[in-house]
């Protein structure tokens, strides 16, 4: 409205797949919440701040081995606060360029934290294999975020949407970029 722009998204998904008499396995599991406020700087560009949260609902396993847990609710969880510029030329496309981004990774599962999953510091053990220090449950990162979203009605009953998120941690291994890219076709049949 006017010079202000506020976009909020809730993207929740959970699915199971079962082949024949096999046990059902998880095929999708995501919680993705974000809100972005912008104030117009000049044509199609907004000074913007984004607040985001990502996690999942249930435990994930290294299928077909369903005894090796690789994730859980809040393990990981990503909390993101990003400041930058948002380019919005129309209702179909938006691209946030945020060179000032803080991200907190939470691993609220002691087994995964002890293993050092998702970049947290792992547990420490003595020469006899006895744990002397628990793994960390939180990791702090500071870097840059690029988030682009494009959506388009292809046909009357077919919609295409893609979302790309790139995060670079300035402090540790800045040459490594975290990539999250989703492509979705919605069809009414």
CSV table of C-alpha atoms in Angstrom, one decimal:
chain,number,residue,atom,x,y,z
A,1,UNK,CA,0.0,0.0,0.0
A,2,UNK,CA,1.5,3.3,-1.0
A,3,UNK,CA,5.3,3.2,-0.5
A,4,UNK,CA,5.0,0.2,1.9
A,5,UNK,CA,5.2,-3.5,0.9
A,6,UNK,CA,4.6,-6.4,3.3
A,7,UNK,CA,4.7,-10.0,2.1
A,8,UNK,CA,4.2,-13.0,4.4
A,9,UNK,CA,4.3,-16.6,3.4
A,10,UNK,CA,3.4,-19.9,5.2
A,11,UNK,CA,4.6,-23.0,3.3
A,12,UNK,CA,3.7,-26.2,5.1
A,13,UNK,CA,4.1,-29.7,3.6
A,14,UNK,CA,3.9,-33.2,4.8
A,15,UNK,CA,3.6,-36.4,2.7
A,16,UNK,CA,4.1,-40.1,2.9
A,17,UNK,CA,4.7,-42.6,0.1
A,18,UNK,CA,3.9,-46.3,0.2
A,19,UNK,CA,5.0,-48.8,-2.4
A,20,UNK,CA,3.1,-52.0,-2.3
A,21,UNK,CA,3.3,-53.7,1.1
A,22,UNK,CA,6.4,-51.6,2.1
A,23,UNK,CA,6.1,-49.4,5.1
A,24,UNK,CA,5.2,-45.8,4.3
A,25,UNK,CA,8.1,-43.4,4.1
A,26,UNK,CA,8.2,-39.6,4.4
A,27,UNK,CA,8.3,-37.9,1.0
A,28,UNK,CA,7.9,-34.3,2.1
A,29,UNK,CA,8.2,-32.5,5.4
A,30,UNK,CA,8.7,-28.8,5.7
A,31,UNK,CA,7.8,-25.8,7.7
A,32,UNK,CA,8.8,-22.5,6.0
A,33,UNK,CA,7.5,-19.2,7.4
A,34,UNK,CA,8.7,-15.8,6.3
A,35,UNK,CA,7.6,-12.2,6.5
A,36,UNK,CA,9.3,-9.4,4.6
A,37,UNK,CA,8.6,-5.6,5.0
A,38,UNK,CA,9.8,-3.1,2.5
A,39,UNK,CA,9.7,0.7,2.1
A,40,UNK,CA,10.0,2.0,-1.5
A,41,UNK,CA,13.5,3.5,-2.2
A,42,UNK,CA,12.9,4.2,-5.9
A,43,UNK,CA,11.0,2.6,-8.8
A,44,UNK,CA,10.7,-1.2,-8.2
A,45,UNK,CA,13.3,-1.2,-5.4
A,46,UNK,CA,12.5,-1.4,-1.6
A,47,UNK,CA,14.6,-1.1,1.5
A,48,UNK,CA,13.7,-4.4,3.1
A,49,UNK,CA,13.9,-6.6,6.2
A,50,UNK,CA,13.1,-10.3,6.2
A,51,UNK,CA,12.4,-12.6,9.1
A,52,UNK,CA,12.3,-16.3,8.4
A,53,UNK,CA,11.9,-19.7,10.1
A,54,UNK,CA,12.4,-23.2,8.6
A,55,UNK,CA,12.2,-26.6,10.1
A,56,UNK,CA,10.2,-29.8,9.7
A,57,UNK,CA,7.4,-31.7,11.6
A,58,UNK,CA,8.9,-35.2,12.2
A,59,UNK,CA,12.0,-37.3,12.3
A,60,UNK,CA,13.8,-37.9,9.0
A,61,UNK,CA,15.8,-41.1,8.2
A,62,UNK,CA,18.5,-42.1,5.8
A,63,UNK,CA,16.2,-44.3,3.7
A,64,UNK,CA,16.1,-47.2,3.0
A,65,UNK,CA,17.8,-47.5,6.4
A,66,UNK,CA,15.1,-46.3,8.8
A,67,UNK,CA,17.3,-46.7,11.9
A,68,UNK,CA,19.6,-43.8,11.1
A,69,UNK,CA,18.0,-40.6,12.1
A,70,UNK,CA,19.3,-37.6,10.1
A,71,UNK,CA,16.8,-34.9,11.2
A,72,UNK,CA,14.0,-34.1,13.5
A,73,UNK,CA,11.6,-31.2,14.5
A,74,UNK,CA,13.8,-28.2,15.3
A,75,UNK,CA,16.9,-30.3,14.2
A,76,UNK,CA,17.6,-28.4,12.2
A,77,UNK,CA,15.7,-25.1,12.6
A,78,UNK,CA,16.9,-22.0,10.7
A,79,UNK,CA,16.1,-18.6,12.0
A,80,UNK,CA,17.0,-15.8,9.6
A,81,UNK,CA,17.0,-12.0,9.8
A,82,UNK,CA,18.1,-10.2,6.6
A,83,UNK,CA,18.5,-6.6,5.7
A,84,UNK,CA,18.9,-5.4,2.1
A,85,UNK,CA,17.1,-4.3,-1.1
A,86,UNK,CA,14.1,-6.0,-2.7
A,87,UNK,CA,13.5,-5.7,-6.4
A,88,UNK,CA,9.8,-6.1,-7.3
A,89,UNK,CA,9.1,-5.1,-10.9
A,90,UNK,CA,5.7,-6.9,-10.9
A,91,UNK,CA,3.5,-9.2,-9.0
A,92,UNK,CA,5.2,-12.3,-10.5
A,93,UNK,CA,8.8,-11.7,-9.5
A,94,UNK,CA,10.7,-10.6,-6.4
A,95,UNK,CA,14.4,-10.7,-5.5
A,96,UNK,CA,15.8,-9.8,-2.2
A,97,UNK,CA,19.5,-9.0,-2.0
A,98,UNK,CA,20.5,-8.9,1.6
A,99,UNK,CA,24.2,-8.3,2.3
A,100,UNK,CA,23.5,-8.1,6.1
A,101,UNK,CA,22.0,-11.4,7.2
A,102,UNK,CA,22.2,-13.2,10.5
A,103,UNK,CA,21.2,-16.9,10.7
A,104,UNK,CA,20.9,-19.1,13.7
A,105,UNK,CA,20.9,-22.9,13.2
A,106,UNK,CA,19.3,-24.9,16.0
A,107,UNK,CA,19.8,-28.6,16.4
A,108,UNK,CA,17.4,-29.5,19.2
A,109,UNK,CA,18.3,-33.2,19.1
A,110,UNK,CA,21.2,-34.4,21.3
A,111,UNK,CA,22.1,-37.3,19.1
A,112,UNK,CA,22.4,-35.0,16.0
A,113,UNK,CA,24.1,-32.3,18.0
A,114,UNK,CA,26.7,-34.8,19.4
A,115,UNK,CA,27.3,-35.9,15.8
A,116,UNK,CA,28.0,-32.3,14.7
A,117,UNK,CA,25.1,-32.3,12.2
A,118,UNK,CA,24.2,-29.1,10.3
A,119,UNK,CA,27.5,-27.4,11.2
A,120,UNK,CA,27.2,-27.3,15.0
A,121,UNK,CA,30.3,-28.3,17.0
A,122,UNK,CA,30.2,-32.0,17.7
A,123,UNK,CA,30.6,-33.7,21.1
A,124,UNK,CA,34.1,-34.4,22.4
A,125,UNK,CA,35.3,-37.8,23.6
A,126,UNK,CA,38.3,-38.9,25.6
A,127,UNK,CA,40.7,-41.7,24.5
A,128,UNK,CA,38.4,-44.3,26.0
A,129,UNK,CA,35.4,-43.1,24.0
A,130,UNK,CA,33.7,-41.5,27.0
A,131,UNK,CA,31.9,-38.2,26.2
A,132,UNK,CA,33.5,-35.3,28.0
A,133,UNK,CA,31.6,-32.5,26.3
A,134,UNK,CA,28.1,-32.4,24.7
A,135,UNK,CA,27.7,-31.3,21.1
A,136,UNK,CA,26.5,-27.7,20.6
A,137,UNK,CA,22.8,-27.1,19.9
A,138,UNK,CA,23.2,-23.7,18.3
A,139,UNK,CA,25.3,-22.3,15.5
A,140,UNK,CA,25.5,-18.5,14.7
A,141,UNK,CA,26.3,-17.4,11.2
A,142,UNK,CA,26.6,-14.0,9.5
A,143,UNK,CA,26.6,-13.5,5.8
A,144,UNK,CA,24.6,-12.6,2.7
A,145,UNK,CA,21.2,-13.9,1.4
A,146,UNK,CA,19.7,-13.8,-2.0
A,147,UNK,CA,16.1,-14.9,-2.3
A,148,UNK,CA,14.2,-14.9,-5.6
A,149,UNK,CA,10.6,-16.0,-6.2
A,150,UNK,CA,9.0,-16.2,-9.6
A,151,UNK,CA,5.4,-17.4,-10.2
A,152,UNK,CA,3.4,-17.5,-13.4
A,153,UNK,CA,0.1,-18.9,-14.6
A,154,UNK,CA,1.1,-21.0,-17.6
A,155,UNK,CA,-2.4,-22.1,-18.6
A,156,UNK,CA,-5.9,-21.5,-17.1
A,157,UNK,CA,-5.4,-24.5,-14.7
A,158,UNK,CA,-1.6,-24.7,-14.5
A,159,UNK,CA,0.6,-22.5,-12.3
A,160,UNK,CA,4.4,-22.5,-12.1
A,161,UNK,CA,6.4,-21.3,-9.1
A,162,UNK,CA,10.1,-21.4,-8.3
A,163,UNK,CA,11.9,-20.2,-5.3
A,164,UNK,CA,15.7,-19.9,-5.0
A,165,UNK,CA,17.6,-19.0,-1.8
A,166,UNK,CA,21.4,-18.6,-1.6
A,167,UNK,CA,23.2,-18.0,1.6
A,168,UNK,CA,27.0,-17.3,2.0
A,169,UNK,CA,28.6,-17.3,5.4
A,170,UNK,CA,31.1,-14.5,5.6
A,171,UNK,CA,32.9,-15.8,8.7
A,172,UNK,CA,33.5,-19.5,7.7
A,173,UNK,CA,34.2,-20.8,4.2
A,174,UNK,CA,32.6,-18.0,2.3
A,175,UNK,CA,33.2,-19.8,-1.0
A,176,UNK,CA,30.6,-22.4,0.1
A,177,UNK,CA,27.1,-21.3,-0.7
A,178,UNK,CA,24.0,-22.9,0.8
A,179,UNK,CA,21.5,-23.5,-2.0
A,180,UNK,CA,17.8,-24.1,-1.5
A,181,UNK,CA,15.8,-24.3,-4.8
A,182,UNK,CA,12.2,-25.3,-5.1
A,183,UNK,CA,10.2,-25.7,-8.3
A,184,UNK,CA,6.5,-26.3,-8.1
A,185,UNK,CA,3.8,-27.0,-10.7
A,186,UNK,CA,0.2,-26.7,-9.5
A,187,UNK,CA,-2.5,-28.2,-11.7
A,188,UNK,CA,-6.3,-28.4,-11.2
A,189,UNK,CA,-7.5,-31.6,-12.8
